[in-house]
């Protein structure tokens, strides 16, 4: 399909968490937006929430993008709605009874009952907002694609809008927290079947995610498609250390699922094995556990480990760090992932990766480009992985070259996002 044909025919309404205001959570949307602009004559960006002040930024958006902040107001209304109002909405909705029949234990579990009420309430808020959005922007629903960046209550709400506008197309991406149900204490995400029945496509960022949905919700196989995320070319390969110090970088939001305490204890075990080897570990990122992780590092890491916490760095700042500093290996020991963009960034700079085999991580990390750990490694497993790099310096150059090549073949933003843009534009043909 020709790009100019698609531009004349379609409008894209993209619902995000906080993009374009947030610097971190959805920063990898930047290259995707650039590609989408070639296929749509108007893109309406709709953030649901404002980010914390720490990561709020101002972006220069392409001319075809229109920013609509109205959903932020709707979302605030949803947050202040009383529990009684949410219960009332639930009791009026057949979705509530559908879910109760499937999961009767919800009635006796206050937390689950509350989550169900919030989910249904949020879905109806989105439905009402979207109906008003169509009138406000005066566009033809049959020429419109609604796209939720996260598979959530928003996705269901847009699907419900088909009762009023049967010609709209609704699609969603799915990543990690919005996909894998075993992350939650209930091992369940609300109204999944109902959501999938109402939307046209779910685009997974990994084959593992696609296989997960195929196994759990086989009724909708034709709706699942893997199209990976990507990052732009760094145009360089990070230099390795040449001064006898082994330099390690990790990059993540500092929250429990990232298991930085496990990495610290892995470094501690390594130092027991090689007390004379000097290590420098840098963590890029911030988060609610930052102070406790810093405290742990100061308590358990010996003198031969120098550590540094950079705090928040924007995407360009991360790449600039890799340009200006020697890095020998990137480490990710998360308990759960989709496919980490932080690993894509490292590989775009030719940095080998040690990572846990969770989610779709095995699709980007292998022995060719680094080392894949068990999903639940011990500190000694991490220490042994670092030792394999240090004891085999001749392999590092090959892993660096293959890391860059893996990025080029599989995680190049220009290639992946252009393919995604064309695929969703084709849904209107």
Coordinates of C-alpha atoms in Angstrom, one line a residue:
X1 CA 0.0 0.0 0.0
X2 CA 1.3 3.5 -0.9
X3 CA 2.0 5.8 2.0
X4 CA 0.2 8.8 0.4
X5 CA -3.0 6.7 -0.1
X6 CA -3.0 5.7 3.6
X7 CA -2.5 9.3 4.6
X8 CA -5.6 10.5 2.8
X9 CA -7.8 7.8 4.3
X10 CA -7.1 7.3 8.0
X11 CA -6.9 9.0 11.3
X12 CA -5.1 7.4 14.3
X13 CA -6.2 8.0 17.8
X14 CA -3.4 6.9 20.1
X15 CA -4.1 6.5 23.8
X16 CA -1.1 6.4 26.1
X17 CA -0.4 6.4 29.8
X18 CA 1.4 9.8 29.8
X19 CA 3.1 10.3 26.4
X20 CA 4.1 12.9 25.2
X21 CA 4.6 14.3 28.7
X22 CA 6.5 11.4 30.2
X23 CA 10.2 11.1 29.7
X24 CA 10.6 7.4 30.7
X25 CA 7.6 5.1 30.6
X26 CA 6.8 5.5 26.9
X27 CA 9.9 7.2 25.5
X28 CA 10.3 4.4 23.0
X29 CA 7.2 5.8 21.3
X30 CA 9.3 8.6 19.8
X31 CA 10.7 6.6 16.8
X32 CA 7.3 4.9 16.4
X33 CA 5.5 8.2 16.1
X34 CA 7.9 9.4 13.4
X35 CA 7.0 6.3 11.3
X36 CA 3.3 6.5 11.9
X37 CA 3.3 10.1 10.6
X38 CA 4.1 8.7 7.1
X39 CA 0.9 6.6 7.1
X40 CA -1.8 8.9 8.7
X41 CA -2.9 12.4 7.8
X42 CA -3.7 13.0 11.5
X43 CA -2.6 11.4 14.7
X44 CA -4.4 12.4 17.9
X45 CA -2.3 11.8 20.9
X46 CA -4.3 11.2 24.1
X47 CA -2.5 10.8 27.4
X48 CA -4.5 9.5 30.3
X49 CA -2.4 10.8 33.1
X50 CA 0.3 13.4 33.8
X51 CA 3.7 12.0 34.9
X52 CA 5.6 12.8 38.1
X53 CA 7.4 16.1 38.0
X54 CA 10.7 14.2 37.9
X55 CA 10.1 12.9 34.4
X56 CA 7.8 15.5 32.9
X57 CA 9.2 16.9 29.7
X58 CA 8.1 19.0 26.7
X59 CA 8.3 17.2 23.3
X60 CA 8.3 18.8 19.9
X61 CA 5.7 16.8 18.0
X62 CA 5.4 16.4 14.3
X63 CA 2.9 18.6 12.5
X64 CA 0.4 15.8 11.9
X65 CA 0.1 15.2 15.6
X66 CA -2.7 16.8 17.6
X67 CA -2.5 16.7 21.4
X68 CA -5.8 16.1 23.2
X69 CA -5.6 16.4 27.0
X70 CA -9.3 15.8 27.6
X71 CA -8.9 12.2 28.8
X72 CA -6.7 13.4 31.7
X73 CA -9.8 15.2 33.1
X74 CA -12.0 12.1 32.6
X75 CA -9.3 9.9 34.3
X76 CA -9.3 12.3 37.3
X77 CA -13.0 12.0 37.6
X78 CA -12.6 8.2 37.6
X79 CA -10.1 8.4 40.4
X80 CA -12.3 10.5 42.7
X81 CA -15.5 8.5 42.0
X82 CA -16.8 7.0 45.2
X83 CA -16.7 3.2 45.7
X84 CA -20.5 3.3 45.8
X85 CA -20.6 4.9 42.3
X86 CA -18.3 2.3 41.0
X87 CA -20.4 -0.5 42.5
X88 CA -23.5 1.1 41.0
X89 CA -21.9 1.1 37.5
X90 CA -20.9 -2.5 38.0
X91 CA -24.4 -3.6 39.0
X92 CA -25.8 -2.0 35.9
X93 CA -23.3 -3.7 33.5
X94 CA -23.7 -7.2 32.2
X95 CA -19.9 -7.3 32.1
X96 CA -19.9 -7.5 35.9
X97 CA -22.2 -10.6 35.9
X98 CA -20.1 -12.2 33.1
X99 CA -17.0 -11.9 35.3
X100 CA -18.7 -13.0 38.5
X101 CA -20.0 -16.2 36.7
X102 CA -16.4 -16.9 35.6
X103 CA -14.8 -16.0 39.0
X104 CA -17.5 -16.3 41.7
X105 CA -14.7 -15.9 44.4
X106 CA -14.6 -12.2 43.5
X107 CA -17.7 -11.5 45.5
X108 CA -16.0 -12.5 48.8
X109 CA -12.6 -10.9 48.0
X110 CA -12.8 -7.2 48.7
X111 CA -9.6 -6.4 46.8
X112 CA -10.7 -8.3 43.7
X113 CA -14.2 -6.8 43.9
X114 CA -12.8 -3.3 44.0
X115 CA -10.4 -4.0 41.1
X116 CA -13.3 -5.3 39.0
X117 CA -15.4 -2.2 39.9
X118 CA -12.5 0.1 38.9
X119 CA -11.8 -1.8 35.7
X120 CA -15.4 -1.6 34.5
X121 CA -15.8 2.0 35.6
X122 CA -12.6 3.0 33.7
X123 CA -13.8 1.2 30.6
X124 CA -17.1 3.1 30.6
X125 CA -15.2 6.4 31.2
X126 CA -13.1 5.7 28.1
X127 CA -16.2 4.7 26.1
X128 CA -17.9 8.0 27.0
X129 CA -14.7 10.0 26.3
X130 CA -14.2 8.4 22.9
X131 CA -17.8 9.1 21.8
X132 CA -17.3 12.8 22.7
X133 CA -13.9 12.7 21.0
X134 CA -15.4 11.7 17.7
X135 CA -17.9 14.5 17.9
X136 CA -15.2 17.0 19.1
X137 CA -12.8 16.3 16.3
X138 CA -15.6 15.7 13.7
X139 CA -13.9 12.8 12.0
X140 CA -15.5 9.8 10.3
X141 CA -15.4 6.7 12.5
X142 CA -15.1 4.5 9.4
X143 CA -11.8 6.2 8.6
X144 CA -10.4 6.0 12.2
X145 CA -8.2 3.6 14.1
X146 CA -8.2 3.7 17.9
X147 CA -4.9 2.4 19.3
X148 CA -4.2 1.8 22.9
X149 CA -0.5 1.5 23.7
X150 CA -1.3 -0.7 26.7
X151 CA -3.8 -3.6 26.8
X152 CA -6.1 -2.3 29.6
X153 CA -9.5 -1.1 30.6
X154 CA -9.1 1.6 27.9
X155 CA -8.9 -1.1 25.2
X156 CA -12.2 -2.6 26.5
X157 CA -13.8 0.8 26.7
X158 CA -13.0 1.5 23.0
X159 CA -14.3 -2.0 22.1
X160 CA -17.6 -1.2 23.8
X161 CA -17.8 2.0 21.6
X162 CA -18.6 -0.4 18.7
X163 CA -22.2 -0.5 20.0
X164 CA -22.4 3.2 18.9
X165 CA -19.9 3.2 16.1
X166 CA -19.7 -0.4 14.6
X167 CA -17.2 0.7 11.9
X168 CA -14.3 1.8 14.2
X169 CA -11.2 -0.3 14.3
X170 CA -9.6 -0.9 17.8
X171 CA -6.1 -2.3 18.2
X172 CA -3.6 -2.5 21.1
X173 CA -0.1 -3.3 21.8
X174 CA 0.7 -5.7 24.8
X175 CA 4.0 -5.7 26.7
X176 CA 4.5 -7.3 30.1
X177 CA 2.5 -5.9 33.0
X178 CA -0.6 -5.6 30.7
X179 CA -0.1 -9.2 29.4
X180 CA 1.2 -11.9 31.9
X181 CA -1.6 -12.7 34.4
X182 CA 0.6 -14.7 36.7
X183 CA 2.3 -11.5 37.9
X184 CA -0.8 -10.8 39.9
X185 CA -2.0 -12.4 43.2
X186 CA -5.2 -13.4 41.6
X187 CA -3.4 -14.8 38.5
X188 CA -6.1 -13.1 36.5
X189 CA -6.7 -9.9 34.4
X190 CA -10.3 -8.7 34.2
X191 CA -12.5 -9.4 31.2
X192 CA -9.9 -10.6 28.8
X193 CA -12.2 -12.7 26.6
X194 CA -14.6 -9.8 26.3
X195 CA -11.8 -7.4 25.3
X196 CA -10.4 -9.6 22.6
X197 CA -13.8 -10.3 21.2
X198 CA -14.4 -6.6 20.5
X199 CA -11.0 -5.5 19.1
X200 CA -9.4 -6.1 15.7
X201 CA -5.7 -6.8 16.6
X202 CA -3.3 -7.3 19.5
X203 CA 0.3 -6.6 18.6
X204 CA 2.7 -8.4 20.9
X205 CA 6.3 -7.1 21.4
X206 CA 7.6 -10.7 21.6
X207 CA 6.9 -14.1 20.2
X208 CA 6.7 -15.3 23.8
X209 CA 3.9 -12.9 24.4
X210 CA 2.1 -14.2 21.3
X211 CA 2.5 -17.8 22.4
X212 CA 1.2 -17.0 25.8
X213 CA -2.0 -15.5 24.4
X214 CA -2.4 -18.3 21.9
X215 CA -2.3 -20.9 24.7
X216 CA -4.5 -18.9 27.1
X217 CA -7.0 -17.5 24.7
X218 CA -7.0 -19.7 21.6
X219 CA -10.4 -18.4 20.3
X220 CA -8.7 -15.3 18.9
X221 CA -5.6 -16.7 17.3
X222 CA -6.1 -14.6 14.1
X223 CA -6.0 -11.4 16.2
X224 CA -2.5 -11.9 17.6
X225 CA 0.6 -10.7 15.8
X226 CA 4.2 -10.1 16.9
X227 CA 5.8 -6.8 15.9
X228 CA 8.8 -5.9 18.0
X229 CA 9.7 -2.5 19.4
X230 CA 13.1 -1.1 18.4
X231 CA 15.6 1.7 19.0
X232 CA 17.4 4.0 16.6
X233 CA 21.0 3.4 15.5
X234 CA 23.6 4.8 17.9
X235 CA 26.1 5.0 15.0
X236 CA 29.0 3.8 17.3
X237 CA 30.2 0.8 19.3
X238 CA 31.0 1.4 22.9
X239 CA 34.6 0.9 23.8
X240 CA 35.6 -1.9 26.2
X241 CA 37.8 -1.2 29.2
X242 CA 41.6 -1.3 28.7
X243 CA 42.8 -0.4 32.2
X244 CA 42.2 -3.7 33.9
X245 CA 38.9 -2.6 35.4
X246 CA 35.8 -4.6 34.4
X247 CA 32.8 -2.2 33.9
X248 CA 29.2 -3.3 34.3
X249 CA 26.1 -1.3 33.5
X250 CA 22.4 -1.9 34.4
X251 CA 19.5 0.3 33.5
X252 CA 16.0 0.2 34.9
X253 CA 13.4 1.8 37.1
X254 CA 14.4 0.8 40.7
X255 CA 11.5 -1.4 41.7
X256 CA 11.2 -4.9 43.2
X257 CA 10.7 -6.7 39.9
X258 CA 14.1 -5.5 38.6
X259 CA 15.8 -7.4 41.5
X260 CA 18.8 -5.0 41.9
X261 CA 19.4 -6.6 45.3
X262 CA 20.1 -9.8 43.5
X263 CA 22.6 -8.1 41.2
X264 CA 24.4 -6.5 44.2
X265 CA 24.7 -9.9 45.9
X266 CA 26.0 -11.4 42.7
X267 CA 28.7 -8.8 42.6
X268 CA 29.5 -9.6 46.3
X269 CA 29.9 -13.3 45.4
X270 CA 32.1 -12.4 42.5
X271 CA 34.4 -10.4 44.8
X272 CA 34.8 -13.4 47.1
X273 CA 35.9 -15.5 44.1
X274 CA 38.2 -12.7 42.7
X275 CA 39.1 -10.4 45.5
X276 CA 41.9 -8.7 43.5
X277 CA 39.8 -7.9 40.4
X278 CA 38.5 -4.3 40.2
X279 CA 34.9 -3.8 39.2
X280 CA 32.9 -0.7 38.4
X281 CA 29.1 -1.0 38.4
X282 CA 26.9 1.8 37.2
X283 CA 23.1 1.8 37.5
X284 CA 21.2 4.1 35.2
X285 CA 17.7 5.0 36.5
X286 CA 15.8 5.9 39.6
X287 CA 12.7 4.7 41.5
X288 CA 11.1 4.1 44.9
X289 CA 13.7 1.6 46.1
X290 CA 16.6 3.8 45.2
X291 CA 17.7 4.7 48.7
X292 CA 17.4 1.1 50.0
X293 CA 19.4 -0.3 47.1
X294 CA 22.1 2.3 47.6
X295 CA 22.2 1.4 51.3
X296 CA 22.5 -2.3 50.4
X297 CA 25.4 -1.6 48.0
X298 CA 27.2 0.4 50.7
X299 CA 26.8 -2.4 53.2
X300 CA 27.7 -5.5 51.2
X301 CA 30.0 -4.5 48.3
X302 CA 33.7 -4.7 49.1
X303 CA 36.4 -2.1 48.3
X304 CA 37.3 -3.5 44.9
X305 CA 33.8 -2.7 43.6
X306 CA 33.2 1.0 42.8
X307 CA 29.5 1.7 42.2
X308 CA 27.6 4.7 40.8
X309 CA 24.0 5.6 40.5
X310 CA 23.4 8.1 37.8
X311 CA 19.7 8.7 38.6
X312 CA 17.3 9.5 35.8
X313 CA 18.7 9.8 32.3
X314 CA 16.5 10.4 29.2
X315 CA 17.0 8.0 26.3
X316 CA 19.5 10.2 24.6
X317 CA 21.4 10.6 27.9
X318 CA 21.7 6.8 28.2
X319 CA 23.1 6.5 24.7
X320 CA 25.5 9.4 25.4
X321 CA 26.7 7.6 28.5
X322 CA 27.5 4.6 26.3
X323 CA 29.3 6.9 23.9
X324 CA 31.5 8.5 26.5
X325 CA 32.2 5.6 28.9
X326 CA 33.8 2.2 28.6
X327 CA 31.3 -0.6 29.2
X328 CA 32.2 -4.3 29.1
X329 CA 28.8 -5.9 29.8
X330 CA 25.2 -4.9 30.5
X331 CA 23.3 -6.9 33.1
X332 CA 19.5 -7.4 33.6
X333 CA 18.2 -9.7 36.3
X334 CA 14.5 -8.9 36.2
X335 CA 11.9 -11.3 37.5
X336 CA 9.6 -10.4 34.6
X337 CA 10.0 -8.7 31.2
X338 CA 8.5 -8.3 27.8
X339 CA 11.6 -7.6 25.8
X340 CA 13.6 -4.9 27.6
X341 CA 14.2 -1.7 25.5
X342 CA 17.2 -1.2 27.8
X343 CA 18.8 -4.3 26.2
X344 CA 18.0 -3.1 22.7
X345 CA 19.8 0.2 23.6
X346 CA 22.8 -1.7 24.9
X347 CA 23.0 -3.9 21.8
X348 CA 22.6 -0.9 19.5
X349 CA 25.9 0.2 21.0
X350 CA 27.5 -3.2 20.6
X351 CA 27.4 -4.0 24.4
X352 CA 27.1 -7.7 25.3
X353 CA 24.3 -8.6 27.7
X354 CA 23.9 -11.0 30.7
X355 CA 20.1 -11.4 31.4
X356 CA 17.6 -13.6 33.0
X357 CA 15.4 -15.9 30.9
X358 CA 12.1 -14.3 31.6
X359 CA 9.3 -13.2 29.2
X360 CA 10.7 -12.6 25.8
X361 CA 14.3 -11.9 26.9
X362 CA 15.6 -15.2 25.4
X363 CA 14.6 -13.7 22.0
X364 CA 17.2 -11.0 22.3
X365 CA 19.9 -12.6 24.5
X366 CA 21.8 -15.7 23.7
X367 CA 25.3 -17.1 24.1
X368 CA 26.2 -15.5 20.8
X369 CA 25.6 -11.9 22.1
X370 CA 26.1 -12.5 25.8
X371 CA 24.8 -15.0 28.3
X372 CA 21.3 -16.1 29.3
X373 CA 20.8 -16.9 33.0
X374 CA 18.1 -19.1 34.5
X375 CA 14.9 -17.2 35.3
X376 CA 15.6 -17.3 39.0
X377 CA 19.4 -17.3 39.3
X378 CA 21.4 -17.3 42.6
X379 CA 24.0 -14.6 43.3
X380 CA 26.6 -17.3 42.5
X381 CA 25.1 -17.8 39.1
X382 CA 25.5 -14.1 38.4
X383 CA 29.1 -14.2 39.7
X384 CA 29.9 -17.2 37.5
X385 CA 28.4 -15.3 34.4
X386 CA 30.7 -12.3 35.1
X387 CA 33.7 -14.6 35.5
X388 CA 33.0 -16.2 32.1
X389 CA 33.3 -12.8 30.5
X390 CA 36.5 -11.8 32.4
X391 CA 38.2 -15.2 31.8
X392 CA 37.4 -15.2 28.1
X393 CA 38.4 -11.7 26.9
X394 CA 38.9 -12.9 23.3
X395 CA 35.2 -13.7 23.0
X396 CA 34.1 -10.2 24.0
X397 CA 35.0 -8.6 20.7
X398 CA 32.9 -11.2 18.9
X399 CA 30.0 -10.8 21.2
X400 CA 30.1 -7.0 20.8
X401 CA 30.0 -7.3 17.0
X402 CA 27.1 -9.9 17.2
X403 CA 25.2 -7.7 19.6
X404 CA 25.2 -4.8 17.1
X405 CA 24.2 -7.2 14.4
X406 CA 21.3 -8.6 16.5
X407 CA 20.1 -5.0 16.9
X408 CA 20.4 -4.3 13.2
X409 CA 18.5 -7.5 12.2
X410 CA 15.8 -7.6 14.8
X411 CA 15.4 -4.3 16.8
X412 CA 16.0 -1.5 14.4
X413 CA 13.3 1.1 15.2
X414 CA 13.1 2.4 11.6
X415 CA 12.4 -1.1 10.2
X416 CA 10.1 -2.4 13.0
X417 CA 8.0 0.7 13.4
X418 CA 7.6 1.3 9.7
X419 CA 6.3 -2.3 9.4
X420 CA 4.0 -1.8 12.3
X421 CA 2.6 1.5 10.8
X422 CA 2.0 -0.2 7.5
X423 CA 0.3 -3.1 9.1
X424 CA -2.2 -1.0 11.1
X425 CA -2.8 1.3 8.2
X426 CA -3.7 -1.8 6.1
X427 CA -6.5 -2.5 8.5
X428 CA -8.5 0.2 6.8
X429 CA -8.0 -1.3 3.4

